[in-house]
């Protein structure tokens, strides 16, 4: 390793772009090269004109969700690529000591949306979005802003040093400096990585703000018992498994939960892994962007963000994606590995204007002022580093001459470890264990078409159907043809957001057509969630909103004589008079007290309100197999 000081001095004096990245406790990497702005992820220049693979660090803005057809405020933020010509590594302590440490003055500092106004946004999202069935959770941001009268390169190096010294537990700590743009942050969350064919995602959720004096096992235990925080984590794991099922042949397996312990906050996290042969740019496109910073279902989350955030996001909730050529190249395999942290806990400096965006995940249990506090807590690590708020100071030892004690990780406390492990008792073993079956499944040799109604739970559902032996293709609601609707051996009409009664909405209207057309054909039909409600409506069953939405709720229900633990994500329900067992020629499985319909089956069709593919559905695979069998049955059950 070389001495860093001369390199850093030249970086400040020059206009050359560079990036500093700390990905392990001992090393800081310095990347230099040339900047190229491109339009699409597929345009990221991973190869030179002569075909030689090259390393690229890409700043991917939130606006790239347009590549998936999603809505956003388009601010024109470029997909900026640093094409690396030199990649050096330095001892972390040595490099840190060479960085500037003078305070960078700020002026006119504060949040662009005040606390009361943000709390009001939280209330509106819960009532108007979650309450109307638009989704399970949504992330709405606010920005801390200030004016900075300092050399931006010096500010970047100063803030990078402060984060190295005062923040810990980050996945990446980084400073990326290009012409007219500075990004400095300490992101706790790896969005997606791909290494030698293994894809990893790392959903982090649940935010424990450390009390004064620091976190303790007792205070953390109270946090781990929170229903809101637990359900929030399960919901984002479900959402990222949708993405994993789209890019990985084996769907993805979850491990954890674990703790992510930082200076002012502790989060809970899972790790998802699967195998893929996709180009890493395609993996990135299919996983834009993390539900932990957008919401679920993803497409509707983007629409809700556009409704409630008055300004564009820039790079907030995008990723910094490092594409590194593989050491060994195999014909037919991707040429690059990928490492892409989410761009959160990051300060941006452009033309003297500082911006630190932060957001809170809003769910049905959210307390508006609790979410206000969460945004303050998430901003605090970066704001402390840049001098906007006081930094945490360690409690001095009684003996000033005593050696510094290593940081004690609460995750190592046996009681905390046991509490974390106990969460998995609620989850489906299918997603916790290696997955096989496929060609040996009970429906081997048969084919299904899954109609996607804008909820990519369909990718997880398709994966489970493949596990049961079916060959499966997915068709979006707005492109599936009438010929495919009628001709498929098994048609699975999937879930989606929104009010099933709103027949004027194009998506709802088309799903009504699809369900009705398939019923009229007499061929096997399985309907899930939204489509189950549409099927029920066609049978003359009343539809109504639930008094309290079932978004990320686990219920034990009776499905035609067999108890099943199933995860629900519904705001509306079909309901019959309690005690009703048949309606419109179909058998009904319903709540004995409320009449909420959990499942239907009749000649050539079956339906279910819950999400059998969810990690919350412990009996999901068994119930799915039963209902597919019912759908294939040619006569009444």
Tab-separated table of N, CA, C and O in Angstrom, residues 253-324:
chain	number	residue	atom	x	y	z
A	253	UNK	N	-33.429	-17.496	-0.993
A	253	UNK	CA	-33.555	-18.070	0.348
A	253	UNK	C	-33.172	-17.009	1.350
A	253	UNK	O	-32.220	-16.263	1.129
A	254	UNK	N	-33.918	-16.926	2.475
A	254	UNK	CA	-33.615	-15.885	3.446
A	254	UNK	C	-32.867	-16.459	4.649
A	254	UNK	O	-33.110	-17.589	5.074
A	255	UNK	N	-31.931	-15.676	5.168
A	255	UNK	CA	-31.245	-15.990	6.422
A	255	UNK	C	-31.315	-14.765	7.321
A	255	UNK	O	-31.421	-13.642	6.859
A	256	UNK	N	-31.233	-14.985	8.599
A	256	UNK	CA	-31.364	-13.915	9.577
A	256	UNK	C	-32.498	-14.254	10.521
A	256	UNK	O	-32.907	-15.409	10.621
A	257	UNK	N	-33.029	-13.244	11.220
A	257	UNK	CA	-32.667	-11.827	11.147
A	257	UNK	C	-31.402	-11.524	11.938
A	257	UNK	O	-30.980	-12.301	12.800
A	258	UNK	N	-30.826	-10.374	11.611
A	258	UNK	CA	-29.634	-9.890	12.292
A	258	UNK	C	-29.850	-8.432	12.678
A	258	UNK	O	-30.831	-7.807	12.289
A	259	UNK	N	-28.913	-7.922	13.453
A	259	UNK	CA	-28.935	-6.510	13.814
A	259	UNK	C	-27.905	-5.744	13.003
A	259	UNK	O	-26.788	-6.229	12.774
A	260	UNK	N	-28.263	-4.539	12.591
A	260	UNK	CA	-27.329	-3.590	11.989
A	260	UNK	C	-27.180	-2.453	12.986
A	260	UNK	O	-28.057	-1.618	13.147
A	261	UNK	N	-26.048	-2.442	13.705
A	261	UNK	CA	-25.829	-1.491	14.798
A	261	UNK	C	-24.946	-0.346	14.326
A	261	UNK	O	-23.806	-0.560	13.905
A	262	UNK	N	-25.489	0.880	14.415
A	262	UNK	CA	-24.758	2.067	13.994
A	262	UNK	C	-24.614	3.017	15.185
A	262	UNK	O	-24.943	2.657	16.321
A	263	UNK	N	-24.106	4.216	14.935
A	263	UNK	CA	-23.774	5.103	16.051
A	263	UNK	C	-25.006	5.574	16.806
A	263	UNK	O	-25.002	5.648	18.040
A	264	UNK	N	-26.081	5.900	16.099
A	264	UNK	CA	-27.284	6.441	16.735
A	264	UNK	C	-28.509	5.569	16.545
A	264	UNK	O	-29.532	5.793	17.167
A	265	UNK	N	-28.426	4.591	15.645
A	265	UNK	CA	-29.575	3.764	15.291
A	265	UNK	C	-29.176	2.295	15.250
A	265	UNK	O	-28.022	1.953	14.978
A	266	UNK	N	-30.153	1.433	15.499
A	266	UNK	CA	-29.999	0.005	15.240
A	266	UNK	C	-31.179	-0.431	14.390
A	266	UNK	O	-32.327	-0.047	14.647
A	267	UNK	N	-30.885	-1.222	13.360
A	267	UNK	CA	-31.923	-1.743	12.481
A	267	UNK	C	-31.934	-3.266	12.570
A	267	UNK	O	-30.979	-3.888	13.026
A	268	UNK	N	-33.023	-3.865	12.103
A	268	UNK	CA	-33.068	-5.314	11.910
A	268	UNK	C	-32.979	-5.599	10.415
A	268	UNK	O	-33.416	-4.807	9.593
A	269	UNK	N	-32.402	-6.740	10.070
A	269	UNK	CA	-32.153	-7.044	8.664
A	269	UNK	C	-32.215	-8.536	8.399
A	269	UNK	O	-32.010	-9.360	9.296
A	270	UNK	N	-32.536	-8.862	7.165
A	270	UNK	CA	-32.408	-10.221	6.637
A	270	UNK	C	-31.442	-10.178	5.456
A	270	UNK	O	-31.187	-9.113	4.876
A	271	UNK	N	-30.935	-11.355	5.090
A	271	UNK	CA	-30.117	-11.500	3.893
A	271	UNK	C	-30.811	-12.500	2.982
A	271	UNK	O	-31.221	-13.579	3.429
A	272	UNK	N	-30.980	-12.147	1.714
A	272	UNK	CA	-31.622	-12.994	0.709
A	272	UNK	C	-30.573	-13.387	-0.321
A	272	UNK	O	-29.829	-12.527	-0.808
A	273	UNK	N	-30.522	-14.680	-0.660
A	273	UNK	CA	-29.544	-15.136	-1.652
A	273	UNK	C	-30.181	-16.092	-2.641
A	273	UNK	O	-31.039	-16.891	-2.292
A	274	UNK	N	-29.715	-15.993	-3.876
A	274	UNK	CA	-30.131	-16.904	-4.931
A	274	UNK	C	-29.098	-16.884	-6.042
A	274	UNK	O	-28.121	-16.133	-5.986
A	275	UNK	N	-29.326	-17.688	-7.066
A	275	UNK	CA	-28.367	-17.782	-8.167
A	275	UNK	C	-28.987	-17.221	-9.444
A	275	UNK	O	-30.168	-17.406	-9.719
A	276	UNK	N	-28.145	-16.513	-10.227
A	276	UNK	CA	-28.612	-15.904	-11.467
A	276	UNK	C	-27.475	-15.841	-12.474
A	276	UNK	O	-26.314	-15.673	-12.098
A	277	UNK	N	-27.843	-15.933	-13.769
A	277	UNK	CA	-26.866	-15.768	-14.842
A	277	UNK	C	-27.126	-14.488	-15.623
A	277	UNK	O	-26.572	-14.283	-16.688
A	278	UNK	N	-27.994	-13.613	-15.073
A	278	UNK	CA	-28.297	-12.368	-15.761
A	278	UNK	C	-27.104	-11.414	-15.733
A	278	UNK	O	-26.296	-11.426	-14.797
A	279	UNK	N	-27.028	-10.568	-16.748
A	279	UNK	CA	-26.082	-9.454	-16.746
A	279	UNK	C	-26.371	-8.591	-15.509
A	279	UNK	O	-27.537	-8.351	-15.183
A	280	UNK	N	-25.333	-8.138	-14.793
A	280	UNK	CA	-25.587	-7.369	-13.570
A	280	UNK	C	-26.396	-6.098	-13.806
A	280	UNK	O	-27.096	-5.632	-12.900
A	281	UNK	N	-26.322	-5.523	-15.004
A	281	UNK	CA	-27.155	-4.356	-15.302
A	281	UNK	C	-28.629	-4.736	-15.340
A	281	UNK	O	-29.501	-3.959	-14.928
A	282	UNK	N	-28.914	-5.941	-15.830
A	282	UNK	CA	-30.300	-6.420	-15.842
A	282	UNK	C	-30.779	-6.729	-14.428
A	282	UNK	O	-31.943	-6.485	-14.087
A	283	UNK	N	-29.896	-7.269	-13.608
A	283	UNK	CA	-30.249	-7.506	-12.205
A	283	UNK	C	-30.606	-6.197	-11.530
A	283	UNK	O	-31.600	-6.089	-10.797
A	284	UNK	N	-29.812	-5.170	-11.794
A	284	UNK	CA	-30.070	-3.865	-11.200
A	284	UNK	C	-31.407	-3.304	-11.679
A	284	UNK	O	-32.182	-2.752	-10.892
A	285	UNK	N	-31.696	-3.448	-12.954
A	285	UNK	CA	-32.957	-2.930	-13.503
A	285	UNK	C	-34.157	-3.632	-12.865
A	285	UNK	O	-35.143	-3.004	-12.495
A	286	UNK	N	-34.073	-4.939	-12.741
A	286	UNK	CA	-35.208	-5.701	-12.204
A	286	UNK	C	-35.405	-5.476	-10.706
A	286	UNK	O	-36.473	-5.818	-10.185
A	287	UNK	N	-34.412	-4.921	-10.040
A	287	UNK	CA	-34.537	-4.689	-8.594
A	287	UNK	C	-34.638	-3.200	-8.258
A	287	UNK	O	-34.449	-2.814	-7.101
A	288	UNK	N	-34.928	-2.361	-9.257
A	288	UNK	CA	-35.123	-0.931	-8.965
A	288	UNK	C	-36.506	-0.736	-8.347
A	288	UNK	O	-37.502	-1.074	-8.965
A	289	UNK	N	-36.563	-0.093	-7.229
A	289	UNK	CA	-35.521	0.113	-6.223
A	289	UNK	C	-35.989	-0.519	-4.919
A	289	UNK	O	-37.108	-1.024	-4.852
A	290	UNK	N	-35.217	-0.438	-3.878
A	290	UNK	CA	-35.521	-1.164	-2.648
A	290	UNK	C	-36.830	-0.691	-2.024
A	290	UNK	O	-37.083	0.503	-1.905
A	291	UNK	N	-37.692	-1.622	-1.584
A	291	UNK	CA	-38.925	-1.238	-0.895
A	291	UNK	C	-38.664	-0.514	0.417
A	291	UNK	O	-39.530	0.220	0.897
A	292	UNK	N	-37.478	-0.709	0.981
A	292	UNK	CA	-37.142	-0.008	2.229
A	292	UNK	C	-37.056	1.491	2.038
A	292	UNK	O	-37.100	2.251	3.009
A	293	UNK	N	-36.940	1.949	0.778
A	293	UNK	CA	-36.880	3.391	0.516
A	293	UNK	C	-37.950	3.844	-0.473
A	293	UNK	O	-37.953	4.993	-0.902
A	294	UNK	N	-38.856	2.929	-0.835
A	294	UNK	CA	-39.952	3.293	-1.736
A	294	UNK	C	-41.285	2.831	-1.164
A	294	UNK	O	-42.164	3.632	-0.884
A	295	UNK	N	-41.459	1.521	-0.966
A	295	UNK	CA	-42.699	0.973	-0.464
A	295	UNK	C	-43.114	-0.231	-1.277
A	295	UNK	O	-42.378	-0.714	-2.133
A	296	UNK	N	-44.333	-0.722	-1.013
A	296	UNK	CA	-44.817	-1.880	-1.755
A	296	UNK	C	-46.337	-1.830	-1.880
A	296	UNK	O	-47.015	-1.325	-0.985
A	297	UNK	N	-46.876	-2.355	-3.021
A	297	UNK	CA	-46.116	-2.866	-4.163
A	297	UNK	C	-45.375	-1.745	-4.875
A	297	UNK	O	-45.810	-0.600	-4.871
A	298	UNK	N	-44.269	-2.105	-5.509
A	298	UNK	CA	-43.307	-1.124	-5.990
A	298	UNK	C	-43.904	-0.137	-6.981
A	298	UNK	O	-43.701	1.076	-6.872
A	299	UNK	N	-44.641	-0.624	-7.973
A	299	UNK	CA	-45.149	0.280	-9.002
A	299	UNK	C	-46.092	1.312	-8.396
A	299	UNK	O	-45.996	2.508	-8.687
A	300	UNK	N	-46.994	0.874	-7.534
A	300	UNK	CA	-47.907	1.818	-6.906
A	300	UNK	C	-47.185	2.728	-5.926
A	300	UNK	O	-47.574	3.887	-5.727
A	301	UNK	N	-46.121	2.210	-5.294
A	301	UNK	CA	-45.345	3.046	-4.373
A	301	UNK	C	-44.782	4.260	-5.100
A	301	UNK	O	-44.778	5.369	-4.561
A	302	UNK	N	-44.302	4.048	-6.326
A	302	UNK	CA	-43.778	5.185	-7.095
A	302	UNK	C	-44.865	6.220	-7.352
A	302	UNK	O	-44.613	7.435	-7.294
A	303	UNK	N	-46.074	5.762	-7.635
A	303	UNK	CA	-47.192	6.686	-7.865
A	303	UNK	C	-47.521	7.459	-6.598
A	303	UNK	O	-47.766	8.679	-6.639
A	304	UNK	N	-47.527	6.773	-5.467
A	304	UNK	CA	-47.836	7.427	-4.192
A	304	UNK	C	-46.749	8.436	-3.835
A	304	UNK	O	-47.041	9.542	-3.365
A	305	UNK	N	-45.497	8.094	-4.071
A	305	UNK	CA	-44.395	9.028	-3.820
A	305	UNK	C	-44.590	10.296	-4.643
A	305	UNK	O	-44.435	11.419	-4.147
A	306	UNK	N	-44.949	10.132	-5.912
A	306	UNK	CA	-45.148	11.303	-6.779
A	306	UNK	C	-46.298	12.168	-6.278
A	306	UNK	O	-46.282	13.398	-6.446
A	307	UNK	N	-47.300	11.548	-5.639
A	307	UNK	CA	-48.434	12.317	-5.123
A	307	UNK	C	-48.084	13.099	-3.872
A	307	UNK	O	-48.626	14.173	-3.623
A	308	UNK	N	-47.190	12.576	-3.040
A	308	UNK	CA	-46.978	13.154	-1.710
A	308	UNK	C	-45.624	13.831	-1.524
A	308	UNK	O	-45.434	14.525	-0.520
A	309	UNK	N	-44.683	13.621	-2.429
A	309	UNK	CA	-43.414	14.341	-2.365
A	309	UNK	C	-43.449	15.456	-3.399
A	309	UNK	O	-43.588	15.186	-4.605
A	310	UNK	N	-43.302	16.690	-2.978
A	310	UNK	CA	-43.470	17.804	-3.914
A	310	UNK	C	-42.320	18.005	-4.881
A	310	UNK	O	-42.458	18.730	-5.863
A	311	UNK	N	-41.163	17.405	-4.612
A	311	UNK	CA	-39.988	17.654	-5.452
A	311	UNK	C	-39.322	16.338	-5.828
A	311	UNK	O	-39.541	15.304	-5.185
A	312	UNK	N	-38.478	16.330	-6.868
A	312	UNK	CA	-37.788	15.112	-7.296
A	312	UNK	C	-36.817	14.604	-6.231
A	312	UNK	O	-36.343	15.349	-5.378
A	313	UNK	N	-36.481	13.321	-6.331
A	313	UNK	CA	-35.602	12.685	-5.344
A	313	UNK	C	-34.122	12.825	-5.677
A	313	UNK	O	-33.281	12.591	-4.807
A	314	UNK	N	-33.777	13.129	-6.898
A	314	UNK	CA	-32.359	13.123	-7.245
A	314	UNK	C	-31.804	11.713	-7.135
A	314	UNK	O	-32.345	10.765	-7.703
A	315	UNK	N	-30.726	11.562	-6.359
A	315	UNK	CA	-30.120	10.240	-6.190
A	315	UNK	C	-30.624	9.521	-4.949
A	315	UNK	O	-30.299	8.339	-4.742
A	316	UNK	N	-31.386	10.192	-4.117
A	316	UNK	CA	-31.914	9.535	-2.919
A	316	UNK	C	-32.747	8.309	-3.306
A	316	UNK	O	-33.610	8.379	-4.174
A	317	UNK	N	-32.451	7.197	-2.670
A	317	UNK	CA	-33.079	5.885	-2.853
A	317	UNK	C	-32.615	5.177	-4.120
A	317	UNK	O	-33.035	4.039	-4.380
A	318	UNK	N	-31.736	5.828	-4.906
A	318	UNK	CA	-31.052	5.126	-5.981
A	318	UNK	C	-29.902	4.312	-5.412
A	318	UNK	O	-29.889	3.967	-4.216
A	319	UNK	N	-28.916	3.992	-6.221
A	319	UNK	CA	-27.792	3.190	-5.745
A	319	UNK	C	-26.490	3.732	-6.305
A	319	UNK	O	-26.460	4.417	-7.328
A	320	UNK	N	-25.413	3.413	-5.588
A	320	UNK	CA	-24.063	3.536	-6.133
A	320	UNK	C	-23.651	2.123	-6.529
A	320	UNK	O	-23.557	1.247	-5.665
A	321	UNK	N	-23.465	1.883	-7.805
A	321	UNK	CA	-23.246	0.523	-8.307
A	321	UNK	C	-21.827	0.372	-8.824
A	321	UNK	O	-21.449	1.024	-9.804
A	322	UNK	N	-21.054	-0.482	-8.175
A	322	UNK	CA	-19.681	-0.744	-8.606
A	322	UNK	C	-19.654	-2.055	-9.383
A	322	UNK	O	-19.938	-3.127	-8.838
A	323	UNK	N	-19.337	-1.959	-10.678
A	323	UNK	CA	-19.215	-3.117	-11.556
A	323	UNK	C	-17.736	-3.448	-11.702
A	323	UNK	O	-16.966	-2.633	-12.229
A	324	UNK	N	-17.342	-4.624	-11.256
A	324	UNK	CA	-15.931	-5.007	-11.261
A	324	UNK	C	-15.733	-6.237	-12.146
A	324	UNK	O	-16.428	-7.248	-11.971
